[in-house]
Coordinates of N, CA and C in Angstrom, one line a residue:
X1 N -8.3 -18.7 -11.3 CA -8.5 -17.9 -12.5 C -8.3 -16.4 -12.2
X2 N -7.7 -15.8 -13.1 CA -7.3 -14.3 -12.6 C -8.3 -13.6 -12.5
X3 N -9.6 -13.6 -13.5 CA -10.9 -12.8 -13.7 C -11.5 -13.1 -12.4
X4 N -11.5 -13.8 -11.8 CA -11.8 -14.1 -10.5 C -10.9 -13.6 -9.0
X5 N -9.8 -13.6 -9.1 CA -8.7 -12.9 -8.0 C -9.5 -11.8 -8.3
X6 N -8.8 -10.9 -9.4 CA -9.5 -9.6 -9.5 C -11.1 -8.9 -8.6
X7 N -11.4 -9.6 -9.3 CA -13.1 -9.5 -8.5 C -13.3 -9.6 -7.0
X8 N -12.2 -10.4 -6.1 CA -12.0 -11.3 -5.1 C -11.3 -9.8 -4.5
X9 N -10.4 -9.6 -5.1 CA -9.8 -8.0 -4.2 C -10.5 -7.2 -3.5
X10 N -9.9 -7.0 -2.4 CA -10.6 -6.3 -1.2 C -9.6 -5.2 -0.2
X11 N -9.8 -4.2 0.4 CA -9.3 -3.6 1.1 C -9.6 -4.0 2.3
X12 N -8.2 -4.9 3.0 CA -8.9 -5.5 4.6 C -7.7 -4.7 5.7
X13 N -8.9 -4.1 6.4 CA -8.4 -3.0 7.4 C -7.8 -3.8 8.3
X14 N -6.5 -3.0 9.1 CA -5.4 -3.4 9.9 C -6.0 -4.1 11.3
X15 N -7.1 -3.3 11.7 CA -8.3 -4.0 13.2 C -8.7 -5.0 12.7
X16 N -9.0 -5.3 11.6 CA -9.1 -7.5 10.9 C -8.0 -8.5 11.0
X17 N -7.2 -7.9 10.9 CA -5.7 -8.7 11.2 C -6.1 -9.3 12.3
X18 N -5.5 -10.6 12.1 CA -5.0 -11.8 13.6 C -4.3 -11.8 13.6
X19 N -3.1 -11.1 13.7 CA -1.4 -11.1 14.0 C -0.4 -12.1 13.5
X20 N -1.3 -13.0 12.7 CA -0.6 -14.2 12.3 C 0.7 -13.8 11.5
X21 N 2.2 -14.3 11.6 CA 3.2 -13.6 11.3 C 3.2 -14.1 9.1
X22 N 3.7 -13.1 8.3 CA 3.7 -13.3 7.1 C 5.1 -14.0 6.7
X23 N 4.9 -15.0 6.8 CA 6.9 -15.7 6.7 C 7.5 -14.6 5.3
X24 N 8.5 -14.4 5.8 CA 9.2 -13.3 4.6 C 9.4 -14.0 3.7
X25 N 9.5 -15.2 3.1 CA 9.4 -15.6 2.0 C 8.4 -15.2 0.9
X26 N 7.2 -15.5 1.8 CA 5.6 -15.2 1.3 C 6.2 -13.6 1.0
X27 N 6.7 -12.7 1.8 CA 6.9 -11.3 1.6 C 7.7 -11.1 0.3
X28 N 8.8 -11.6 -0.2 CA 9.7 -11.6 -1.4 C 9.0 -12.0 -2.0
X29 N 8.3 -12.8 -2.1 CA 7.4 -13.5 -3.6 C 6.5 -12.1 -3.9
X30 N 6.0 -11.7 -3.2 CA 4.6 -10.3 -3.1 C 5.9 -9.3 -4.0
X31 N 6.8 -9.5 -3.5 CA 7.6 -7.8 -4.0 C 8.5 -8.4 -5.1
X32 N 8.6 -9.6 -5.5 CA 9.2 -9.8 -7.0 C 8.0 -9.5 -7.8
X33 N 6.7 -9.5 -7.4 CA 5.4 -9.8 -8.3 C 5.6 -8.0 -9.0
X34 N 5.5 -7.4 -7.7 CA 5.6 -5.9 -7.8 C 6.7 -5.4 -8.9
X35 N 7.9 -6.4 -8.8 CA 9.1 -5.7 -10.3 C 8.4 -6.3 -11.7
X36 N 7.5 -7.1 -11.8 CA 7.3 -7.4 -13.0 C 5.7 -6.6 -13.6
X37 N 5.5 -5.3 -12.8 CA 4.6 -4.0 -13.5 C 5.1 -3.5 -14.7
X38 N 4.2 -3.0 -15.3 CA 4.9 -2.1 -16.8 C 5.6 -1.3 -16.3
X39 N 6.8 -1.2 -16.7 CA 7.3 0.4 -16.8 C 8.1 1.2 -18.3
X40 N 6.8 1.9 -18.5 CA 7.5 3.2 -19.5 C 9.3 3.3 -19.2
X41 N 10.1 3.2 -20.7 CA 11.2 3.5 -20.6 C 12.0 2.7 -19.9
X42 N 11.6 1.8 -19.0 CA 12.3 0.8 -18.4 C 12.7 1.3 -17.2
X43 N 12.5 2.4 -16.7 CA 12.2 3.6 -15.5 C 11.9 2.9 -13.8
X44 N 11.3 1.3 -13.7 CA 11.0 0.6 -12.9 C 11.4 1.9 -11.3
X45 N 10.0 3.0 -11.5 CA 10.5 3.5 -10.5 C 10.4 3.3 -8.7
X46 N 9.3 2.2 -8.8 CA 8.8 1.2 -7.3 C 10.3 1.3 -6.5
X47 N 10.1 1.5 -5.4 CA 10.8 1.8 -4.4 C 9.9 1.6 -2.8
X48 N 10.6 0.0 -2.7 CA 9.6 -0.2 -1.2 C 10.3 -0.5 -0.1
X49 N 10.0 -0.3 1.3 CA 10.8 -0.1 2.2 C 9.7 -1.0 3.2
X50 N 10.4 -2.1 3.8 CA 9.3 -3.1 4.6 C 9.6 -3.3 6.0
X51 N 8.3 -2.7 6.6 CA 8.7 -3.2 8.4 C 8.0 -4.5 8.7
X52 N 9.0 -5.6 9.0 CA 8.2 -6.6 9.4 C 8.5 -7.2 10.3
X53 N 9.6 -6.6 10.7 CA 9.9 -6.9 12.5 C 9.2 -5.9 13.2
X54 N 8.5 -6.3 14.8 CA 7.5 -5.7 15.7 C 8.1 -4.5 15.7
X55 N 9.2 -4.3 16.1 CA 10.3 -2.8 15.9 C 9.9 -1.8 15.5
X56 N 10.2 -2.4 13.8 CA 10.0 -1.0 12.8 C 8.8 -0.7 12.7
X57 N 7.7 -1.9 13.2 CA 6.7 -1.5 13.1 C 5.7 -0.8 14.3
X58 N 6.0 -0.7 15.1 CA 6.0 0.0 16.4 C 6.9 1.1 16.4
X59 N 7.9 1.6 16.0 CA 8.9 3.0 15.3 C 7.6 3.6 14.6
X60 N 7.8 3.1 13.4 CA 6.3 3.1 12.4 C 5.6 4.1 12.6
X61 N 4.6 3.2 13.8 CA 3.3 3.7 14.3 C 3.5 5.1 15.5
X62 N 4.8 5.2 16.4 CA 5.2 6.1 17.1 C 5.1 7.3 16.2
X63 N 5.9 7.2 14.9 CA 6.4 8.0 14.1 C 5.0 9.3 13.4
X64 N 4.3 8.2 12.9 CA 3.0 8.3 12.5 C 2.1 9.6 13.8
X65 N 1.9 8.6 14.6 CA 1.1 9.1 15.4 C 1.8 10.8 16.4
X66 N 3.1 10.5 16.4 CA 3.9 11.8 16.8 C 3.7 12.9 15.6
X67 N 3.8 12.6 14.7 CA 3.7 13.7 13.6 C 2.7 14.3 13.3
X68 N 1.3 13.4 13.3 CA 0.2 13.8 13.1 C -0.4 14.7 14.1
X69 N -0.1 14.5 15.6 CA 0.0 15.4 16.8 C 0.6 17.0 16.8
X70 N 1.7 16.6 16.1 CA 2.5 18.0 15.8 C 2.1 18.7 14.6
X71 N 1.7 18.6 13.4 CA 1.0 19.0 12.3 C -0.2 19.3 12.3
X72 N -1.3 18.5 13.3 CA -2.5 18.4 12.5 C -3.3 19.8 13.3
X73 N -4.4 20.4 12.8 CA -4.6 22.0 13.8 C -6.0 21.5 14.4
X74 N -6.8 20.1 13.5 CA -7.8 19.3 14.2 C -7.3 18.5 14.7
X75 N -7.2 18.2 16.0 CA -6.5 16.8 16.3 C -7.6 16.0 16.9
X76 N -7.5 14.5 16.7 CA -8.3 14.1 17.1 C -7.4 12.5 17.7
X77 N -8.5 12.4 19.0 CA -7.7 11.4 19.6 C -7.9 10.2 18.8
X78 N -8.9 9.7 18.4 CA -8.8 8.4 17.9 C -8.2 8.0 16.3
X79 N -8.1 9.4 15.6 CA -7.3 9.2 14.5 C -5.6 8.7 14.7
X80 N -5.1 9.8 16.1 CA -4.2 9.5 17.1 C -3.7 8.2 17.3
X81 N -4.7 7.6 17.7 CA -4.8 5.8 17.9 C -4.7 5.4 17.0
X82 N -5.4 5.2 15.7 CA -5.2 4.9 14.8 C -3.8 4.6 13.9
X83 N -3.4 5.6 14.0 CA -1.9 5.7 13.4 C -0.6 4.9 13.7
X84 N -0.9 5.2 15.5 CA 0.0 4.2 16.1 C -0.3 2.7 16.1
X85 N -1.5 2.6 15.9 CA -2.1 1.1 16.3 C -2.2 0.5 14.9
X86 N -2.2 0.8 13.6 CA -2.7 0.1 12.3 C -0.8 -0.8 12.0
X87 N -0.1 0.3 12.3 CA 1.0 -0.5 12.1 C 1.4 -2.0 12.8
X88 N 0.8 -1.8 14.0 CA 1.0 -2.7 15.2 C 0.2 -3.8 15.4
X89 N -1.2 -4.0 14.4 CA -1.8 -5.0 14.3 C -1.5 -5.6 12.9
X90 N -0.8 -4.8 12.3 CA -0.3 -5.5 10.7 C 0.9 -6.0 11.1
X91 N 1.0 -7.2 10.2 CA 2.1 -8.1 10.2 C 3.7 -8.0 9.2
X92 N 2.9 -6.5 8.7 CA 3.8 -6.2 7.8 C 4.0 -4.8 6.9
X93 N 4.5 -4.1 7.0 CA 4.2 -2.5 6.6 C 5.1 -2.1 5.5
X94 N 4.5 -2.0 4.3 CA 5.4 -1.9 3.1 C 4.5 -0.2 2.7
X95 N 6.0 0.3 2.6 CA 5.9 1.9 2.5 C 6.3 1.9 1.0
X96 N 5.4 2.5 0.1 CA 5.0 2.4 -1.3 C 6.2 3.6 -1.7
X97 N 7.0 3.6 -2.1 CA 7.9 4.8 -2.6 C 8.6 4.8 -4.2
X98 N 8.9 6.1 -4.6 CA 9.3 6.2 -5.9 C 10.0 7.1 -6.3
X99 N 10.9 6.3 -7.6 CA 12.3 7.5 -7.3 C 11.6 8.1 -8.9
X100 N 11.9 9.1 -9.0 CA 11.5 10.2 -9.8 C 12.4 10.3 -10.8
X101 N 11.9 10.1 -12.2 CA 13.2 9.9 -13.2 C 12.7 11.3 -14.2
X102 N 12.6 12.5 -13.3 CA 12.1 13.4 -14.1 C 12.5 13.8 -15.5
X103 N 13.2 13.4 -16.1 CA 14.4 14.1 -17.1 C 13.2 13.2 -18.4
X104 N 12.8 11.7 -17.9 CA 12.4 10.8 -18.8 C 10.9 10.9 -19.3
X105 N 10.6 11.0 -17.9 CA 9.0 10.8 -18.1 C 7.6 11.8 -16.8
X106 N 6.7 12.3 -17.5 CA 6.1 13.1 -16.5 C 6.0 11.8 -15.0
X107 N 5.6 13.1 -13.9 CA 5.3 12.0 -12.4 C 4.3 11.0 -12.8
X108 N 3.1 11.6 -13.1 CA 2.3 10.9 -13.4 C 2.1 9.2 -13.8
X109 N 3.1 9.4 -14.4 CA 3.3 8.3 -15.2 C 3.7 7.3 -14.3
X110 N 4.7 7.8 -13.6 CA 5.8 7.0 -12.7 C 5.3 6.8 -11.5
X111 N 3.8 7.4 -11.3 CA 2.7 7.4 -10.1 C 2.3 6.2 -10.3
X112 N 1.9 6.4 -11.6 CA 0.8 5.1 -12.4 C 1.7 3.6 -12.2
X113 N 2.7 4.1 -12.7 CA 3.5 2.3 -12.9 C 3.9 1.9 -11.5
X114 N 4.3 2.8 -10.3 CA 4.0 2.6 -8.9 C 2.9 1.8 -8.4
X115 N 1.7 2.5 -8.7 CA 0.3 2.1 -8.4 C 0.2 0.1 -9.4
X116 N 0.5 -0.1 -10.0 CA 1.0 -0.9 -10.7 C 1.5 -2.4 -10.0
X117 N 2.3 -1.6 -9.8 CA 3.1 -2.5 -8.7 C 2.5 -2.8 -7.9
X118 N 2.1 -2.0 -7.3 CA 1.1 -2.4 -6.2 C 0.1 -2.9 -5.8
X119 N -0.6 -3.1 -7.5 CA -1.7 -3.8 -7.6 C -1.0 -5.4 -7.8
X120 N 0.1 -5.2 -8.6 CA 0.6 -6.8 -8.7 C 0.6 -7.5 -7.2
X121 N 1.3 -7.0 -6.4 CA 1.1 -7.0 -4.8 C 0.0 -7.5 -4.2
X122 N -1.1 -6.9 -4.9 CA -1.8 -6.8 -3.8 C -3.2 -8.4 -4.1
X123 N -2.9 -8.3 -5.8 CA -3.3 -9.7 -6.4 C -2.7 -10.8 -5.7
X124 N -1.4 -10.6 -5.7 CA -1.1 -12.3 -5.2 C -1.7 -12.1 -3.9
X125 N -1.4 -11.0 -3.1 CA -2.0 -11.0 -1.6 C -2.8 -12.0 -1.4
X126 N -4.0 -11.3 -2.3 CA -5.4 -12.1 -2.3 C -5.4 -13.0 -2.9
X127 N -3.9 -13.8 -3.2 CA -4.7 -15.4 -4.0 C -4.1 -16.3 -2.5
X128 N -3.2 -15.4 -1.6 CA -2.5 -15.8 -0.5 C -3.5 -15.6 0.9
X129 N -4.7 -15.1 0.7 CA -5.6 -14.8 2.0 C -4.7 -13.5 2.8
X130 N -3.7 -13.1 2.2 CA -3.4 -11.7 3.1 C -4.1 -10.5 2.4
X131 N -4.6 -9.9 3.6 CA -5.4 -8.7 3.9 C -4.5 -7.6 3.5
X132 N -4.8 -6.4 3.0 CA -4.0 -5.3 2.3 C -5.0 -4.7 2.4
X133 N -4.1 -3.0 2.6 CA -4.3 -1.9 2.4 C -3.9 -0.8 2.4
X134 N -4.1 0.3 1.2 CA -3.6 1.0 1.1 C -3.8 2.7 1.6
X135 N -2.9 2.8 2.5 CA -3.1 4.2 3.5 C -2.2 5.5 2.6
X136 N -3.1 6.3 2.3 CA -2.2 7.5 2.2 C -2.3 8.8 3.1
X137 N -2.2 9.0 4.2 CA -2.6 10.2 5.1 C -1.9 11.1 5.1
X138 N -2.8 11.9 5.3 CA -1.8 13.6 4.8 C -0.8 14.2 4.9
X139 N -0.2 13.2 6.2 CA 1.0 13.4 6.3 C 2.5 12.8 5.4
X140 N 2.1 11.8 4.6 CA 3.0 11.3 4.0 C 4.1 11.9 3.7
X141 N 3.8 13.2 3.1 CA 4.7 14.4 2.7 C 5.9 14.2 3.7
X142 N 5.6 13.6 4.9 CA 7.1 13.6 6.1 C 7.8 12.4 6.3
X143 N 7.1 11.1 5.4 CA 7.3 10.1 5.1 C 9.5 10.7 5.5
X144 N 10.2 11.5 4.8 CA 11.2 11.5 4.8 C 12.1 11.6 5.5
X145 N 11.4 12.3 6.5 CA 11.4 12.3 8.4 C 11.8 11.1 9.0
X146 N 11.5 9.9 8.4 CA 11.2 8.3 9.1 C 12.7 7.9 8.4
X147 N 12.1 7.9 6.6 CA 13.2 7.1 6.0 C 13.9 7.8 5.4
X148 N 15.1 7.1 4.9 CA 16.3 7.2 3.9 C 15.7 8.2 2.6
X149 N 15.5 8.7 2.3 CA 14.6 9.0 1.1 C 15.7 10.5 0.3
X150 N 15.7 9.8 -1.0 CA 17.0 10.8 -1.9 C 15.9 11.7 -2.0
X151 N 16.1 13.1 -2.7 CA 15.6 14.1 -3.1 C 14.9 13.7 -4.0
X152 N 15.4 12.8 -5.4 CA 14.2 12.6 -6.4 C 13.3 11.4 -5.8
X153 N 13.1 11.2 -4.3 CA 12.3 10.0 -4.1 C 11.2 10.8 -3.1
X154 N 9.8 9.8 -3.8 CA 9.1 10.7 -2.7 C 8.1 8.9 -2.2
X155 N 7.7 9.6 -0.9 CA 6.1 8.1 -0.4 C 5.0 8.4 -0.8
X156 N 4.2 7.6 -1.2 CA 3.2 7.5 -1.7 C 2.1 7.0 -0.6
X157 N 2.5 6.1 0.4 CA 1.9 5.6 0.7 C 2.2 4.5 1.9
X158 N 1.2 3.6 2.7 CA 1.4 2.7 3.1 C 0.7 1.6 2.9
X159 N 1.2 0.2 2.7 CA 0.5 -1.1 2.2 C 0.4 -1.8 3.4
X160 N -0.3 -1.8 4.0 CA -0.4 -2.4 5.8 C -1.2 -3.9 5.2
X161 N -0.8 -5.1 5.8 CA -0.3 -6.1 5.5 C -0.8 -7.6 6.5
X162 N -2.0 -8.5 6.4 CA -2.0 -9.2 7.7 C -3.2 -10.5 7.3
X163 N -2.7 -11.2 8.1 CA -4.4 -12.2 7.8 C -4.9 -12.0 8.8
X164 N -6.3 -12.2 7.8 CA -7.3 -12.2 8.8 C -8.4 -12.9 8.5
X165 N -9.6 -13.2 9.5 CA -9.9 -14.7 9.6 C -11.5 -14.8 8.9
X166 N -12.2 -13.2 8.8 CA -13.8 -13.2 8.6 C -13.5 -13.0 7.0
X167 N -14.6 -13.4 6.5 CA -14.3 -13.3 4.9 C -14.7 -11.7 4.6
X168 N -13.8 -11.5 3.8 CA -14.4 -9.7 3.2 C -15.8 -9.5 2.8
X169 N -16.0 -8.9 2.7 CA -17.7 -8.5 2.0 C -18.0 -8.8 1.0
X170 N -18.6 -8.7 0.6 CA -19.1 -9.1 -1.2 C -19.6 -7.4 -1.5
X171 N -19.2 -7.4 -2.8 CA -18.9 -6.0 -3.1 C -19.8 -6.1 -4.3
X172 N -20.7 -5.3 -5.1 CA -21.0 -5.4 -5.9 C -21.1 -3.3 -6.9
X173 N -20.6 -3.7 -8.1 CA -19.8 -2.7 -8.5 C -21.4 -2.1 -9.5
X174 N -21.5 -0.6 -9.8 CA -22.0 -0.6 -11.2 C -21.6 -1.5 -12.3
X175 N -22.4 -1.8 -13.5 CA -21.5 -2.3 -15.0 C -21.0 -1.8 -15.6
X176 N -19.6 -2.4 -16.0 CA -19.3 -1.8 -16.6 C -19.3 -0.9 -17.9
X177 N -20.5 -1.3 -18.1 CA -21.0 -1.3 -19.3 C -21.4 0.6 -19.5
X178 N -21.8 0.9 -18.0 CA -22.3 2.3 -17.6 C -21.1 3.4 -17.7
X179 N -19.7 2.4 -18.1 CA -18.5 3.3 -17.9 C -17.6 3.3 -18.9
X180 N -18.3 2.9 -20.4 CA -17.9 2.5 -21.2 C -18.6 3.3 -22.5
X181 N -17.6 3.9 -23.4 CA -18.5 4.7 -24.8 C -17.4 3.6 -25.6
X182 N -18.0 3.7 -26.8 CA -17.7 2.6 -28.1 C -17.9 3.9 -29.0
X183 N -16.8 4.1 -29.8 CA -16.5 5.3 -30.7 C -16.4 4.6 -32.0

């Protein structure tokens, strides 16, 4: 039942992954889910770029963790680790990107129907037992550095990708009810 996936959604960190490989089939089904988000104007601005061979995903993490060394004025070694290694224990690294249809519709918008997508993603994830999460680190802005990326495209993000074997937490939210006015 979907009221139930929903609820079941979790953010499962890349150190939970068991390396188990995501057959790319499983991966095309996740990213057809992702074109069927709302999009204002028909704008479908999702734009995703996937490392799922060890390679790109190890490039990836080089990439990451090189940049962060060269930018950051706090450096810290285990954030360092981090960077290189999250790629390298995911089984699958989908870089969240979007092409900018400025002329049509504010970013905002085309942020939101991204985000969108992502969540369609990230639903079936969890009806599939793969673990997801979504990295934005401050460096993203260099995302362009790595990839292909036109001028009206910018990253948003990374969706790091993996099963893993302990069950997530049980999460329990305020009510809704507390976040809710009736006019």
């Amino acid at each position: 039942m979907l009221s139930e996936l929903i609820r079941k959604r979790r953010s499962i960190h890349p150190p939970r992954f068991n390396q188990k490989p995501i057959p790319k089939a499983d991966l095309e089904e996740i990213l057809q889910a992702a074109n069927w988000a709302p999009t204002h104007k028909k704008t479908q601005p999702w734009l995703f770029k996937v490392m799922h061979s060890e390679k790109s995903r190890n490039e990836l993490g080089n990439f990451l963790a090189e940049t962060y060394k060269a930018t950051t004025a706090n450096f810290k070694e285990n954030v360092f680790q981090k960077m290189r290694t999250n790629p390298q224990k995911s089984s699958a690294v989908i870089a969240i990107c979007m092409q900018r249809n400025e002329d049509l519709l504010p970013e905002w918008e085309e942020i939101d129907t991204v985000a969108m997508a992502v969540q369609n993603m990230w639903l079936l994830c969890t009806e599939k037992n793969i673990g997801t999460y979504w990295s934005s680190p401050k460096l993203i802005s260099q995302a362009h550095n790595f990839f292909e990326l036109a001028e009206d495209q910018r990253c948003l993000g990374f969706l790091y990708m993996g099963y893993y074997d302990e069950e997530p937490p049980e999460f329990e939210r305020e009510s809704w009810k507390s976040k809710v006015e009736w006019i």
